[in-house]
Amino acid sequence: MVAKKPRSISTSSNKVWWMVFAVVCGATFLTRFYKVLEPDHVCWDETHFGKMASWYINRTFFFDVHPPLGKMLIALSGKLTGYDGTFPFEKPGDKYDSARYQGMRIFCTTLGALIIPLTFLTIWEMTKSLDSTFIGTILLLCDVGFLTLNRYILLDPILLFFMSCSIYGAFKVRSLTDEGYGPFSTRMLAWQIFLGASLACTISVKFVGLFVVLFVGLRTVADLWNVLGDLQKPVSLTIKHLIGRSVTLIFIPALLYVFFFWIHLTVLSKSGNGDGFYSSGFQARLEGNSLHNASAPKLVAYGAQITLKNHRTGGGYLHSHHHLYPAGVGARQQQITTYTHKDENNRWIIKPFDRESVEGVVVVRSGELVRLTHATTGRNLHSHRERAPITAKYMQVTGYGEDGIGDANDVWKIVVSGGKDGEEVQTVRSRLMLIHYLQACVLTTTGKQLPKWGYEQQEVACNPNLRDKNALWNVEDNVFDDLPKVSFEAYASGFVERFLESHAVMFQGNAGLKPKEGEVTSQPWQWPINYRGQFFSGSAHRIYLLGNPVVWWGNLLFLVIFFIIYVVNSVREKRAEAFGTLTQDGKERMLLNAAGWCFVGWALHYVPFWAMGRVLYFHHYFPALVFSSMITGILTEYLLSSVKSYLSPELGRTMYHCVVGVVISTTVYSFYLFSPLAYGMNGPLAHEPNSTMAGLKWLESWEF
Amino acid sequence: MVPAVAGSLLVAVTYQVMLEISFYQWTAILAGLLVLFENCFLAQSRFMLLESIQILFGLCGILCTIKSTYKTGVSSVIWLCVAAVSLGCCFSVKYSGLYTYYLALFLVGRQIWRQVGSTESTLRLALAVLWRLIVLIILPVLVYVGVFYAHLAMLPKAGPHDSVMTSAFQASLQGGLASITRGQPLHVAHGSQITLRHTHGRTCWLHSHAHVYPVRYTDQRGSSHQQQVTCYSFKDVNNWWIVKRPEQPSLAVARPPDAIRHGDIVQLLHGITSRALNSHDVAAPASPQSQEVSCYIDYNVSMPAQNLWRVDIVNRDSEDATWDSIRSMVRLIHVDSGSALRFSGRQLPAWGFHQHEVVADKVITHQDSIWNVEEHRYTKAEDRRERERELVSAEMIPTAVTQLTFWEKFAELQYKMIAHAPDAPHGHMFASEPPEWPLLVRSIAYWLSPNSNAQIHLIGNLITWYAATLSVLLYSVLLAVYAIRRRRACADLPIRAIQQFYDAGYIFFLGYWLHYLPYYFMDRTLFLHHYLPAYIFKILLLSYVIDHIYFILHIHEKTKPLTNVFIVCVAVWLAYVVLTFKKFSVLNYGNVNLTESDLMNLRWKDTWDFILHKKG
């Protein structure tokens, strides 16, 4: 191979560069698009993302834990290629038949394929060395797992694509900075905007994009630090760079991010199955929701029929029905629950604590003592010193009394949270706490499901700790004839409120993805060693997401090697400094620096998963894999050229070329061996002798 | 008593640490005073709580490490040894002491790194690294293991939390399980009556009862409608099973007993209902990917019994090892399907009495598929008296108390401690979150007098608390400014001062974050007292920042007159700290009956929850 200088305009090496690039692109295209439309059934998480694309196309509102961009792009590609949003995507394995899924799949595959050339460019930008670049890219190209993950209607190809764009942009900006381009020169700004936009897109696909944002943040700080360290230049240059980067890398991405949410909330204008997760104000915006275009009195007056919605995300309505708590579960009185659907049994009549009715219109005010009578059964909302059905620390809440006649334990103090005493209670707007007068506990829902006797509705209890975050309620329906009605439009949340609320709901959803006791989940330590894969498609056309073991174990080895080289090198340098002999040559330094940054990227995309409590999957490792493949590519060259320098020039060159050849051909051959994992396997499982994959089950834990 | 002493010594140690860093003795006195007049350390050290001991050991360790890095030769070795022992004690008290240990490792590492940069010979350097590593790693580990050795040696008796440990561990304690299992036969044989305990994780025993699986589950899947098999967390007569070789009809134990060995095929009969443990190609109730396990009832519906199980002894020493009670860990492999009997971790609904599900799982290597015999006796024949006499005189092989080596016990205890920790309940009344700590949003109530409003709270001195938080910010700003100025080759401070500034940063600033940040990633209920180890570093940082500001004012000609003003300010502030301490100390001593208005007076933040007895 030709060792080249970056800016020397020698046409022959330029030609070689373009040839190699073309080969990589061609190989990428071939491997990615071979059999891309097989299997023609729903694979793995396509069932989720396909469904969500349909919802976008039909404009029905839904709830998901990921930000919207990835799904919107899938939907857009589907829409443009003629998918009409009618296929149900019910479960993995469903045949597509006539549904036009091809466009979406090819779109995702295209983005997935572009990662490889981008990686090529990135390593080139970092090292300006064709050997490192080629080896690193080939490793990624020949990874079967990477191939599998990037060929289906999933968020990962999109995420990885934008992530690769960001990394490329970050190193491009670094080169420009090093070459001394001015902070506001067109080239610099253009690349910075490209970088900022890619960052915004990455984080708008999945929140793990945060790690690449951190990575670029570190890179930028390092750039600024370098500029600052150049004592020839004035400080104002650093400040200009700082301003330029704050605008392009913070301000513009933030705007873009908000803009994507704006599209998301504007497109999804119809009521759908995600409504219940959101507040009353949010729902008032959705066409087809019962709160859309509805109207109700603005204030709550005594005698009004109201429904109370819990404020916790996904919280239901305060509910009761003609059934008692079973024997052994506290007092045998009528059940009180929360119920997420709208129902006649959610209605309550609000009364003063001491009278059945009041004359005229008397508005309920914060701090007053009230009783709530269930409209259909005539029982009062009641609490007493008995254990709540599930949460033993709390007190039981029941329906008690007959036709509104109960006892002193039916009295609740109504308090507007964050308001003063005497403030009027408003529909939707006021966040209410109901504090039990005698027990001094607050009406709350624990969100836990009651067993069958409670129809699997959620438990309502009275919490003696008044700081309960779930103890807030708001009045949603308010039926009272003597007050003028106002349209719900007035309560509908504005964009900013909805933007913030969807984030609160997403974070809660993410935090709720906890593994259950005894469930087998993927653990971070298993990932780099390629311990266990993931079935994408079962039955006849089996596809199994598993890394190419040669690539993965090689990467793992080189991570360790990197660490050793780094330590040894630092010590050597420090010693050299002490004795005043500097030895490092420029090329090696550059390679090591590039490997160092890749290592930082790898660690940023891998280590945080150790601290995460949520359910983790094998495919969370793939962003880190991109970095670790780059390290392997770069370090292979570093090691080889170190060894070469000890040998005679003739021998050195031969050895160098042989080893590079062996590395590349082994990788390609292993890809050939394991490629059926991605392109589909038929016949018996691998541990049976007559299987096509016989002999390839190198680890007991692989399940193909 | 011990925590109180530890709490008192803390002041002295703080003084010493500060003295090592600072130019002025006054700074050290200030640091000592701040610790002395800190309500949270007072409250914490007056009770039998571990934090003050942990903090004392930790700070001692850091002090000795610092001393060691400043010295050379033998005294350096001695100081480092003392440091290592002290740090070992620190993390043997509480695991969060490990953060202090990391800090010490970092400090020593930094010293080594400096030596690498000097012109010493490589050999000397390697030696210096080597002895430091040996001291810092070996000694703390020795202390740690020693503490556990003492723990196990002093607690040979069974106690209330035995059932957390494995059968073998329990049997090695005096009393408890050992009193039941002593004298029971060792080898499981044809005709043995056993209870099978799920070895790792949740404590439960293989169980069955005369109830069948519901015909249809709520999700419309069908079941075999055969007798339920579960894992039950309490001792029960229904936990007894009889081991039987399939070809032998009689259940009595032969003479000599026909011991079951690794690889043998057996049936397990449920003691009370006499039905055989069975599994078949029906999805399990709560984990449909696995097979259901039942006790076989012959409904005559072309579903033959598949009740043969192969005994796979996991910890065998030879291929024909016998199946021993307590000691052997076995996997029961279902012969027809090759799956292993496994505890799935899921709870059954009401029809299964909320007991835990047992399934046959294709993945046989899971650790939940390991079981061991706990209680064991040989079945006696109809002619009981004669059999009994025979068994007692000849066949009964009395087991000695199971001997586990110290290392086995140690390993098990470690594992259990790690596995057990996350079980803490959520949503405690006085729990708090790490972001709330630096501003002292919550306190913890420790005690309330039953007949008056005297009470004890863990609450900090708000004045010091806020000043310390401010000092962290100030230090970060100064750090950034100095770093940027230095990058532009501007020297603001004399070399020694800047050196000292970084030293203080590495010890106090880093120490603070090292003890504080990890809590953000912990998925468990946290309390204010988790913050105390970080807080001591914060107080030290605070006194250092005051010291540093004084120094800056002092060296510049222009600002020199301001030093006196500054000293007065600090003095006034200190007086205020002492006053606040005095005011809040009623909440630490708990000896004064407080009226409602007193309490309201003390309630400086409305997030602080004090407790009031209701009148009447």
XYZ file of N, CA, C and O in Angstrom, chain A residues 225-226 228-231 233-235 393 438 452 465 467 514 517-519 570-571 574-575 578-579 611, chain B residues 113 116-122 125 342 344-345 426-427 429 442 483 487-489 521 523 606-607 609:
200
model
N -9.522 24.329 23.331
C -8.349 24.309 24.203
C -7.077 24.436 23.363
O -6.153 25.154 23.712
N -7.061 23.738 22.224
C -5.903 23.824 21.335
C -5.748 25.233 20.779
O -4.640 25.759 20.694
N -6.785 27.922 22.111
C -6.399 28.799 23.203
C -4.911 28.678 23.499
O -4.260 29.660 23.856
N -4.387 27.450 23.327
C -2.989 27.205 23.680
C -2.014 27.813 22.685
O -0.824 27.865 22.955
N -2.526 28.246 21.543
C -1.639 28.828 20.535
C -1.371 30.290 20.884
O -2.215 31.160 20.660
N -0.190 30.534 21.455
C 0.058 31.869 22.002
C 0.295 32.908 20.914
O 0.352 34.103 21.185
N -1.807 33.456 18.600
C -3.120 34.012 18.248
C -3.698 34.736 19.454
O -3.447 34.365 20.593
N -4.514 35.755 19.202
C -5.119 36.470 20.325
C -6.239 35.647 20.973
O -6.757 34.711 20.359
N -6.588 36.017 22.182
C -7.659 35.315 22.899
C -8.980 35.494 22.174
O -9.855 34.622 22.188
N -48.751 0.271 53.685
C -48.442 1.460 54.472
C -49.552 2.504 54.396
O -49.613 3.400 55.214
N -59.940 13.671 59.151
C -59.647 13.057 60.449
C -58.305 12.317 60.463
O -57.574 12.347 61.433
N -58.101 -9.670 40.392
C -59.312 -9.861 39.613
C -60.549 -9.259 40.279
O -61.415 -8.700 39.609
N -48.257 10.302 54.176
C -47.191 11.234 53.802
C -47.765 12.215 52.777
O -48.032 11.858 51.642
N -46.498 14.443 51.119
C -45.662 14.865 50.003
C -45.746 13.919 48.822
O -44.825 13.804 48.041
N -38.455 -1.570 33.506
C -37.595 -2.288 34.447
C -37.750 -3.782 34.221
O -38.846 -4.253 33.950
N -38.557 -9.656 38.145
C -37.760 -10.665 38.865
C -37.706 -11.955 38.058
O -38.725 -12.429 37.562
N -36.514 -12.500 37.893
C -36.383 -13.784 37.232
C -36.362 -13.704 35.725
O -36.137 -14.690 35.056
N -36.587 -12.518 35.157
C -36.590 -12.396 33.717
C -35.144 -12.412 33.219
O -34.289 -11.769 33.812
N 2.574 6.491 27.446
C 2.595 7.667 28.325
C 3.813 7.622 29.220
O 4.487 8.636 29.419
N 4.090 6.429 29.769
C 5.243 6.323 30.663
C 6.518 6.640 29.904
O 7.360 7.406 30.365
N 6.794 10.298 29.325
C 7.112 11.025 30.547
C 8.595 10.859 30.890
O 9.258 11.805 31.300
N 9.098 9.630 30.719
C 10.503 9.370 31.002
C 11.376 10.178 30.041
O 12.361 10.793 30.450
N 11.631 13.589 31.057
C 12.488 13.769 32.218
C 13.954 13.810 31.804
O 14.732 14.591 32.332
N 14.314 12.958 30.844
C 15.711 12.928 30.420
C 15.976 13.859 29.241
O 17.065 13.889 28.711
N -24.665 1.482 34.341
C -25.355 2.157 35.434
C -26.849 2.266 35.173
O -27.564 2.873 35.941
N 3.252 8.927 39.438
C 3.328 9.582 38.143
C 4.362 10.722 38.175
O 5.100 10.934 37.223
N 7.735 9.215 37.966
C 8.061 8.783 36.610
C 8.688 9.947 35.868
O 9.621 9.782 35.075
N 8.211 11.143 36.136
C 8.719 12.319 35.454
C 10.059 12.812 35.982
O 10.618 13.756 35.458
N 10.576 12.169 37.057
C 11.862 12.625 37.578
C 12.970 11.759 36.980
O 12.714 10.758 36.330
N 14.202 12.115 37.224
C 15.294 11.404 36.568
C 15.821 10.249 37.403
O 17.002 9.944 37.379
N 14.970 9.619 38.121
C 15.403 8.459 38.887
C 15.673 7.281 37.956
O 15.141 7.236 36.844
N 16.430 6.305 38.437
C 16.681 5.147 37.573
C 15.404 4.304 37.495
O 14.589 4.287 38.413
N 15.277 3.597 36.388
C 14.055 2.842 36.141
C 13.836 1.772 37.194
O 12.712 1.510 37.608
N 12.490 3.154 40.334
C 11.111 3.551 40.075
C 10.184 2.347 40.174
O 9.152 2.378 40.847
N -36.715 -25.801 37.040
C -36.192 -24.471 37.329
C -37.222 -23.601 38.029
O -38.412 -23.665 37.740
N -38.712 -20.114 38.215
C -38.741 -19.099 37.161
C -38.737 -17.685 37.708
O -38.555 -16.737 36.963
N -38.979 -17.522 39.002
C -38.973 -16.182 39.584
C -40.312 -15.489 39.500
O -40.499 -14.449 40.105
N -39.025 1.014 48.388
C -39.004 2.371 47.859
C -39.985 3.252 48.609
O -40.885 2.785 49.273
N -39.790 4.536 48.467
C -40.773 5.479 48.959
C -40.813 5.611 50.469
O -41.879 5.690 51.060
N -40.640 7.538 53.938
C -41.105 8.878 54.281
C -39.975 9.920 54.271
O -40.148 11.033 53.831
N -34.087 17.888 52.688
C -34.813 17.014 53.608
C -33.961 16.698 54.835
O -32.736 16.730 54.780
N -6.771 27.583 35.043
C -6.355 26.712 33.945
C -6.262 27.515 32.652
O -5.300 27.391 31.894
N -2.944 28.380 30.475
C -2.868 28.001 29.070
C -2.350 29.181 28.244
O -1.664 29.005 27.266
N -2.714 30.366 28.665
C -2.224 31.556 27.962
C -0.903 32.035 28.568
O -0.504 33.168 28.337
N -0.276 31.149 29.354
C 1.038 31.430 29.925
C 1.056 32.672 30.808
O 1.963 33.481 30.763
N -26.217 7.184 40.355
C -26.432 5.998 39.537
C -26.957 4.825 40.348
O -27.029 3.728 39.857
N -29.695 2.649 42.203
C -31.113 2.455 42.035
C -31.713 1.942 43.343
O -32.193 0.839 43.409
N -39.695 24.883 54.287
C -40.960 24.175 54.493
C -40.918 22.755 53.948
O -41.913 22.049 53.963
N -39.760 22.311 53.464
C -39.663 20.901 53.099
C -39.161 20.062 54.273
O -39.102 18.847 54.175
N -39.581 18.181 57.527
C -40.736 17.639 58.242
C -40.381 17.369 59.684
O -39.649 16.430 59.977
